[in-house]
PDB file of C-alpha atoms in Angstrom:
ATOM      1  CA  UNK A   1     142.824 170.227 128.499  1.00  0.00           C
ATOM      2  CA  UNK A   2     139.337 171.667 128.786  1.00  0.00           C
ATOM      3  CA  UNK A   3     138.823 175.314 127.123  1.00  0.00           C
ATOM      4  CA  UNK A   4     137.690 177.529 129.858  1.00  0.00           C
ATOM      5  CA  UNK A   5     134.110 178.669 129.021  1.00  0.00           C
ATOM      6  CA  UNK A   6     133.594 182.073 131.210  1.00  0.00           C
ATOM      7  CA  UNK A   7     133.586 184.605 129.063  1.00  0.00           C
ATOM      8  CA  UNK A   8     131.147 182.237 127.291  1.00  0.00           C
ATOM      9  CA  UNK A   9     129.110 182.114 130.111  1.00  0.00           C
ATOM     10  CA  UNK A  10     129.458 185.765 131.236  1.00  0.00           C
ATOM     11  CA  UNK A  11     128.133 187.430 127.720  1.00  0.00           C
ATOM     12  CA  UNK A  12     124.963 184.865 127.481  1.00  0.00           C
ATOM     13  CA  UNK A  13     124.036 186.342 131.173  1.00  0.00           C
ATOM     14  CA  UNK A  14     124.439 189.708 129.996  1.00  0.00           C
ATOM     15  CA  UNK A  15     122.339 189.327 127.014  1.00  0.00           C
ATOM     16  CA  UNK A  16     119.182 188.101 129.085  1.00  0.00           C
ATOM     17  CA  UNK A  17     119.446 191.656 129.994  1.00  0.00           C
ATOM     18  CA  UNK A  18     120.847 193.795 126.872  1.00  0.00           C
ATOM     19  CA  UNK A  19     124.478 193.242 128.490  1.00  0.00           C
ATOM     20  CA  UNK A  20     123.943 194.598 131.631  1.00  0.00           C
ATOM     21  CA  UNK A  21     122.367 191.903 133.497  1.00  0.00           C
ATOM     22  CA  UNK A  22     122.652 192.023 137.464  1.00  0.00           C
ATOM     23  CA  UNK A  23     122.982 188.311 137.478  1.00  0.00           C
ATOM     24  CA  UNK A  24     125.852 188.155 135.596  1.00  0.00           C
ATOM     25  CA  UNK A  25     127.540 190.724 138.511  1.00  0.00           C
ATOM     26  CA  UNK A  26     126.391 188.319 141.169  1.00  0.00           C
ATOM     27  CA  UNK A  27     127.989 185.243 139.335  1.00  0.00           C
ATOM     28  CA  UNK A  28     131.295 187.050 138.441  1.00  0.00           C
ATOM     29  CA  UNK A  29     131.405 187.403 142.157  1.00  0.00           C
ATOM     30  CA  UNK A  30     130.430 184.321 143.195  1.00  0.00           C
ATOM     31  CA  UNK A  31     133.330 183.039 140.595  1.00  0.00           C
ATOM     32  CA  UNK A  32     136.216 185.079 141.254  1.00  0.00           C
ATOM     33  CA  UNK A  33     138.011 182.939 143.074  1.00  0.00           C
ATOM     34  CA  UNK A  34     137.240 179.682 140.678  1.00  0.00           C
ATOM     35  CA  UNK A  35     136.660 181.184 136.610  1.00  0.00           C
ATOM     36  CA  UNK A  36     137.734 178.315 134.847  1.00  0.00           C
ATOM     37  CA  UNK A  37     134.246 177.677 133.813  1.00  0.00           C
ATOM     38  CA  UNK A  38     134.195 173.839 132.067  1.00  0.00           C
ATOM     39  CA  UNK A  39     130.458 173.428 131.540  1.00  0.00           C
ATOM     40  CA  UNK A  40     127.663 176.006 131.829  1.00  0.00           C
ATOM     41  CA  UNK A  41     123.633 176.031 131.220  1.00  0.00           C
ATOM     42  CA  UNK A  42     121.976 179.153 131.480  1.00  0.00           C
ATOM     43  CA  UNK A  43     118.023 178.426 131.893  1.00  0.00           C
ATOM     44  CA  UNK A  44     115.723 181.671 131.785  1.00  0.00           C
ATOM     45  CA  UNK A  45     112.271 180.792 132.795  1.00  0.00           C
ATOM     46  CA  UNK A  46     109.147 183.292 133.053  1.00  0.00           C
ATOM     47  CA  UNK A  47     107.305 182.603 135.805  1.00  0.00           C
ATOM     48  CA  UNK A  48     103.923 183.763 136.626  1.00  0.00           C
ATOM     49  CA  UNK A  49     101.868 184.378 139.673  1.00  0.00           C
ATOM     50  CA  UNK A  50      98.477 186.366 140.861  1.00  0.00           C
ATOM     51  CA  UNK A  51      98.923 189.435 139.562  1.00  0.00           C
ATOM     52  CA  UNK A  52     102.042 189.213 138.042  1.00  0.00           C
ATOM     53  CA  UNK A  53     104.999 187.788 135.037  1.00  0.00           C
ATOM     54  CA  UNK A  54     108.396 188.214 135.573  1.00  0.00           C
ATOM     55  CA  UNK A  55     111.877 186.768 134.571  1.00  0.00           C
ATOM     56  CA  UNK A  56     113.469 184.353 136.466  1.00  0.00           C
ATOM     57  CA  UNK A  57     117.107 182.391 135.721  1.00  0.00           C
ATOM     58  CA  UNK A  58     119.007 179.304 136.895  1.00  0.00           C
ATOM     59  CA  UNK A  59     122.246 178.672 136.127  1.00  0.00           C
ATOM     60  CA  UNK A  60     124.958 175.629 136.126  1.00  0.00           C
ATOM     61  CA  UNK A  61     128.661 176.457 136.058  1.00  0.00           C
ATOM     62  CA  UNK A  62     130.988 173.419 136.499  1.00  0.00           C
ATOM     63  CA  UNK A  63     134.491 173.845 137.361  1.00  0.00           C
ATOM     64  CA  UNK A  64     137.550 171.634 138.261  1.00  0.00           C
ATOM     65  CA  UNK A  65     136.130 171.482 141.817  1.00  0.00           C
ATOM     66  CA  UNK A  66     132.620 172.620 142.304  1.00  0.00           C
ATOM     67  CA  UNK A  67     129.140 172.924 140.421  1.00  0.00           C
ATOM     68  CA  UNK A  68     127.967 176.435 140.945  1.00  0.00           C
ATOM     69  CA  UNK A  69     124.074 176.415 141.028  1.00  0.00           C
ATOM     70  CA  UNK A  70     122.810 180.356 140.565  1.00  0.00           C
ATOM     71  CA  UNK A  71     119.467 181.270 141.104  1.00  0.00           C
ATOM     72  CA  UNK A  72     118.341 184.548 140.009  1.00  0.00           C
ATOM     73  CA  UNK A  73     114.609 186.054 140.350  1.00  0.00           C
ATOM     74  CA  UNK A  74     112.334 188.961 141.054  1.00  0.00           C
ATOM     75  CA  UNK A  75     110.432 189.026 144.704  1.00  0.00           C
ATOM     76  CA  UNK A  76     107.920 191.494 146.126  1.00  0.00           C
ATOM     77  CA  UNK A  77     108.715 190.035 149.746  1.00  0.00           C
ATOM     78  CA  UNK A  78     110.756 193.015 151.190  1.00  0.00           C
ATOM     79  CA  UNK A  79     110.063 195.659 148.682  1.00  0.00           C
ATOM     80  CA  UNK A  80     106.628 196.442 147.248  1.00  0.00           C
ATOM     81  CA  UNK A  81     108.559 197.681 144.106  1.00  0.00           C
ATOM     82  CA  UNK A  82     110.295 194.588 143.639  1.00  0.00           C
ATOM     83  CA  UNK A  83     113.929 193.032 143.868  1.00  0.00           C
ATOM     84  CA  UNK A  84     116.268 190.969 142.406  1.00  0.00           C
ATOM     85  CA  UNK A  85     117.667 187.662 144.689  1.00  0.00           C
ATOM     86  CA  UNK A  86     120.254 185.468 143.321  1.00  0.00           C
ATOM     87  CA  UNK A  87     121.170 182.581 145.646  1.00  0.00           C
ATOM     88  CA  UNK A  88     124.338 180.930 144.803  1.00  0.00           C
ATOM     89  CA  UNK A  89     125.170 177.179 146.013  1.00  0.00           C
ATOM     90  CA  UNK A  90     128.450 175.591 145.544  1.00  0.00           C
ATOM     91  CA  UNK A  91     128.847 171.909 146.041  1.00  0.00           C
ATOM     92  CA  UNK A  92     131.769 170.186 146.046  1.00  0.00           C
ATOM     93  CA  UNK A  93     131.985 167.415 142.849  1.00  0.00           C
ATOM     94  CA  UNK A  94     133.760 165.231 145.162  1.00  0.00           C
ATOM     95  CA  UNK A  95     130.143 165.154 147.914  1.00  0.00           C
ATOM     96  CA  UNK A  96     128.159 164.590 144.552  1.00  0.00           C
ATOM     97  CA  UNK A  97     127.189 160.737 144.148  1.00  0.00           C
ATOM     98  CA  UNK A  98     125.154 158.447 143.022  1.00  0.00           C
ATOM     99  CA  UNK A  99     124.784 159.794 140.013  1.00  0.00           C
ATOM    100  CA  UNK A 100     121.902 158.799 137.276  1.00  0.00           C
ATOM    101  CA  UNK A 101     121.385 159.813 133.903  1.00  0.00           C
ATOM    102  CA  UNK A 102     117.843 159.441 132.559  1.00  0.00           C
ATOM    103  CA  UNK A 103     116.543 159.727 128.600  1.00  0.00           C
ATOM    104  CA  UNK A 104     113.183 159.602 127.708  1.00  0.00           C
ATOM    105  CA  UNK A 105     112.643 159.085 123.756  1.00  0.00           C
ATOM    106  CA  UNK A 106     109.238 159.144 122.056  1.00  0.00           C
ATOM    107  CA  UNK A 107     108.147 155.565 121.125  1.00  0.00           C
ATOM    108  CA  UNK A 108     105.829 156.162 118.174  1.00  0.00           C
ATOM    109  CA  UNK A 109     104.638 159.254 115.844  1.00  0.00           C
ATOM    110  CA  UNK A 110     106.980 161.217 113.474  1.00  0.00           C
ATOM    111  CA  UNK A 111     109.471 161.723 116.189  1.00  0.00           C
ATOM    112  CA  UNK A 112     110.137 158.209 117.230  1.00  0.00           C
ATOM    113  CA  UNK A 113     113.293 157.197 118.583  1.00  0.00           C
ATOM    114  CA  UNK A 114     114.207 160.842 119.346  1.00  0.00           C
ATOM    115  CA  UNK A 115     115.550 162.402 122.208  1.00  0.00           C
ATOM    116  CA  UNK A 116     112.267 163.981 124.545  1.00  0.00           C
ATOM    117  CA  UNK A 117     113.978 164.733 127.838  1.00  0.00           C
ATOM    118  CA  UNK A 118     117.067 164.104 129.675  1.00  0.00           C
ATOM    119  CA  UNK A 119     118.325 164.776 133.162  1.00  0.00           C
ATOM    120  CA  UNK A 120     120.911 163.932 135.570  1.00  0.00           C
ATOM    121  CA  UNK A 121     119.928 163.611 139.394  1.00  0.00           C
ATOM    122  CA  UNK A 122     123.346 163.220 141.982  1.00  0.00           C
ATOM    123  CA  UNK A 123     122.736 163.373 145.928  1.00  0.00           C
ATOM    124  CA  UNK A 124     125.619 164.570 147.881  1.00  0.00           C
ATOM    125  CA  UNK A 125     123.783 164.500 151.170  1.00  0.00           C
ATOM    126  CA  UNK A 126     125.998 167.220 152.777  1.00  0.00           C
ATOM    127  CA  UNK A 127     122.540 168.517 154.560  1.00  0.00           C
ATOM    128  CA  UNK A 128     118.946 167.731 155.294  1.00  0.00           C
ATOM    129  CA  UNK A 129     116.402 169.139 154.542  1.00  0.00           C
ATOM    130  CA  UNK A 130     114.024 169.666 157.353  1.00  0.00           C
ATOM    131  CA  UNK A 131     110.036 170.746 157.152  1.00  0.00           C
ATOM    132  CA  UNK A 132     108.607 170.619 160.754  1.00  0.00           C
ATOM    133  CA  UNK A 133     104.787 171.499 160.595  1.00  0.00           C
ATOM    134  CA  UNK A 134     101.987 171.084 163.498  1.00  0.00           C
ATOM    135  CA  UNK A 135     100.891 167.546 165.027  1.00  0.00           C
ATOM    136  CA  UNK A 136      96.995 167.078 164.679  1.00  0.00           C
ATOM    137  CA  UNK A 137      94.724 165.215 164.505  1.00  0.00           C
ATOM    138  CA  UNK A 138      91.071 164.357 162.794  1.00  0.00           C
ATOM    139  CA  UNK A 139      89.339 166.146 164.994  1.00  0.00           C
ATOM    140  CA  UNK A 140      88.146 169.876 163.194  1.00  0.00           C
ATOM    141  CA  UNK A 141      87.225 170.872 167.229  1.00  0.00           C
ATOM    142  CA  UNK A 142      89.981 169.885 169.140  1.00  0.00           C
ATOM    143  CA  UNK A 143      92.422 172.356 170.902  1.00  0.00           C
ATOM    144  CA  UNK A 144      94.990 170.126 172.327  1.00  0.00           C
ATOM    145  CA  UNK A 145      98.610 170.577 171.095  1.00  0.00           C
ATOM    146  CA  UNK A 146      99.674 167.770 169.804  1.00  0.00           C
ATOM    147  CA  UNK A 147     103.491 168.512 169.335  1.00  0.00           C
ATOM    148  CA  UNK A 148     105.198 168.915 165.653  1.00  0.00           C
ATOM    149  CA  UNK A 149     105.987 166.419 163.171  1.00  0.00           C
ATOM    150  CA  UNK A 150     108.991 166.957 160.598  1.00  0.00           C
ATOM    151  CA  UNK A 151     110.051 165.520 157.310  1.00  0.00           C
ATOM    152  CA  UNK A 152     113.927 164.997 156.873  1.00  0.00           C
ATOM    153  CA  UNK A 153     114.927 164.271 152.882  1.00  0.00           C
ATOM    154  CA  UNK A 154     118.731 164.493 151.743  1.00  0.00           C
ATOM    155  CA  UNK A 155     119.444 167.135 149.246  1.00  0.00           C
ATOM    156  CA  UNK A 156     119.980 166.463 146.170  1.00  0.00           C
ATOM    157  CA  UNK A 157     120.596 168.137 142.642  1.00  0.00           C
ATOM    158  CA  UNK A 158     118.331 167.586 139.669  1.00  0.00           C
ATOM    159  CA  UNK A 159     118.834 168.716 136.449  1.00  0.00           C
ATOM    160  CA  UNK A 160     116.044 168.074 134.016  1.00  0.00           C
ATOM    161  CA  UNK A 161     115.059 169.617 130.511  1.00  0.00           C
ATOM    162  CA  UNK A 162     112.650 168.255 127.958  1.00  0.00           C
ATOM    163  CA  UNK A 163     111.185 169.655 124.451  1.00  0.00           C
ATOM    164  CA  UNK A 164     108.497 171.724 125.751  1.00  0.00           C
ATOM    165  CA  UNK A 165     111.613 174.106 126.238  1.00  0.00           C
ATOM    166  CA  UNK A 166     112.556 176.380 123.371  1.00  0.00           C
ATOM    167  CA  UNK A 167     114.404 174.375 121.132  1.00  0.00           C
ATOM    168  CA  UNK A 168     117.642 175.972 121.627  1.00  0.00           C
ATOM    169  CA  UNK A 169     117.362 176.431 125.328  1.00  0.00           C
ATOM    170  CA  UNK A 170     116.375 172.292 125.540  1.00  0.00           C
ATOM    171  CA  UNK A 171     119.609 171.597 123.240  1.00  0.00           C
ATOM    172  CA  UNK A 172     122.141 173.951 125.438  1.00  0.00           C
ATOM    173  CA  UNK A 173     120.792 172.348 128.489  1.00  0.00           C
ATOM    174  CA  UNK A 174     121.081 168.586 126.862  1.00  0.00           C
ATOM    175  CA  UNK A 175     124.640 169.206 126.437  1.00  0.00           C
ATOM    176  CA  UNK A 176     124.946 170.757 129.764  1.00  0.00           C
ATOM    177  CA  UNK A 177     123.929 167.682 131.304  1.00  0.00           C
ATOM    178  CA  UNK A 178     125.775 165.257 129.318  1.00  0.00           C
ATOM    179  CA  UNK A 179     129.002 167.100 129.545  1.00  0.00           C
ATOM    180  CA  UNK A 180     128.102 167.003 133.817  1.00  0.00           C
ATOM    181  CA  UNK A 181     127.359 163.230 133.788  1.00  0.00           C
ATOM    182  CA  UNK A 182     130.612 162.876 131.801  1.00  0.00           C
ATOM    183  CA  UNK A 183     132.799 165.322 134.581  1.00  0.00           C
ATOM    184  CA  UNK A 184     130.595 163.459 137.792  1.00  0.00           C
ATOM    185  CA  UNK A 185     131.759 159.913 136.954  1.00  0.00           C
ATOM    186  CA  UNK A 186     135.234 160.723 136.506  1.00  0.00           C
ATOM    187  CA  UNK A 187     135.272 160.462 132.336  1.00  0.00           C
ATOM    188  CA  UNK A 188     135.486 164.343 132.009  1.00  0.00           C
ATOM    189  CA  UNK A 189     138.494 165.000 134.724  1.00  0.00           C
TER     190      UNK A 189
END
């Protein structure tokens, strides 16, 4: 039996924001009808652009049945003042396949043989995603329309962390993904 990790979960989203953090309302929701939390990663990233830094978080929440994937960040696209969007995705473990583990250790220096990055990349090609753009062609002058073009690739999950990361945040999210790898081919169920 598998020690349910939610209130685990829960207080290390409320502490990105001094326990009150929106995104940990937005998950609770998303998770009310499935807590038992088995495996979680919480990955705060700051993120910059032109003019400004902000605070962005994704987050991994594996249960019996599904891998919750919450993404939480700031956007000035329908407010000048700012907002908070969290995006939640559940996916089925039973669509997830094909699933690869990848470690990268340093070969040589005072860190050889040690663990650099690791990841875990599953397709469960429930969808497509489409990009559909303008036809053209060479020609800077030319004012024909020449149709659209699109590019169809399956979706896929990736999760990927390496030692560039704080230390802490790379070792939470290299047992995240070992503990997934172990629950997507059938070892952790």
């Amino acid at each position: 039996m598998n020690a349910n990790r939610y209130e685990d979960f829960i207080s290390e989203l409320n502490e990105l924001d001094d326990g009150d953090a929106p995104v940990a309302r937005d998950v609770a929701a998303a998770l009310k009808s499935d807590p038992e939390i088995l495996a979680y990663f919480v990955r705060p990233q700051t993120l910059f652009d032109s003019d400004s830094v902000y605070e962005s978080v994704t987050c991994y929440a594996v249960t019996d049945s599904s891998l919750h994937v919450i993404s939480s960040d700031v956007s000035y696209e329908f407010a000048p003042e700012g907002e908070l969007l969290t995006s939640v995705r559940t996916l089925p473990l039973s669509m997830l396949r094909d699933v690869q583990l990848l470690r990268r250790r340093s070969l040589q220096g005072p860190h050889a043989g040690e663990l650099s990055a690791i990841g875990v990349h599953a397709v469960w090609g429930g969808s497509w995603l489409i990009d559909s753009f303008p036809a053209g062609c060479e020609d800077p002058s030319c004012t024909l329309d020449h149709g659209s073009m699109a590019h169809a690739v399956a979706e896929d999950l990736d999760v990927f962390v390496d030692t560039s990361l704080d230390a802490a945040v790379f070792s939470k999210g290299a047992e995240f993904i070992l503990r997934l790898h172990e629950i997507l081919v059938g070892a952790g169920r």
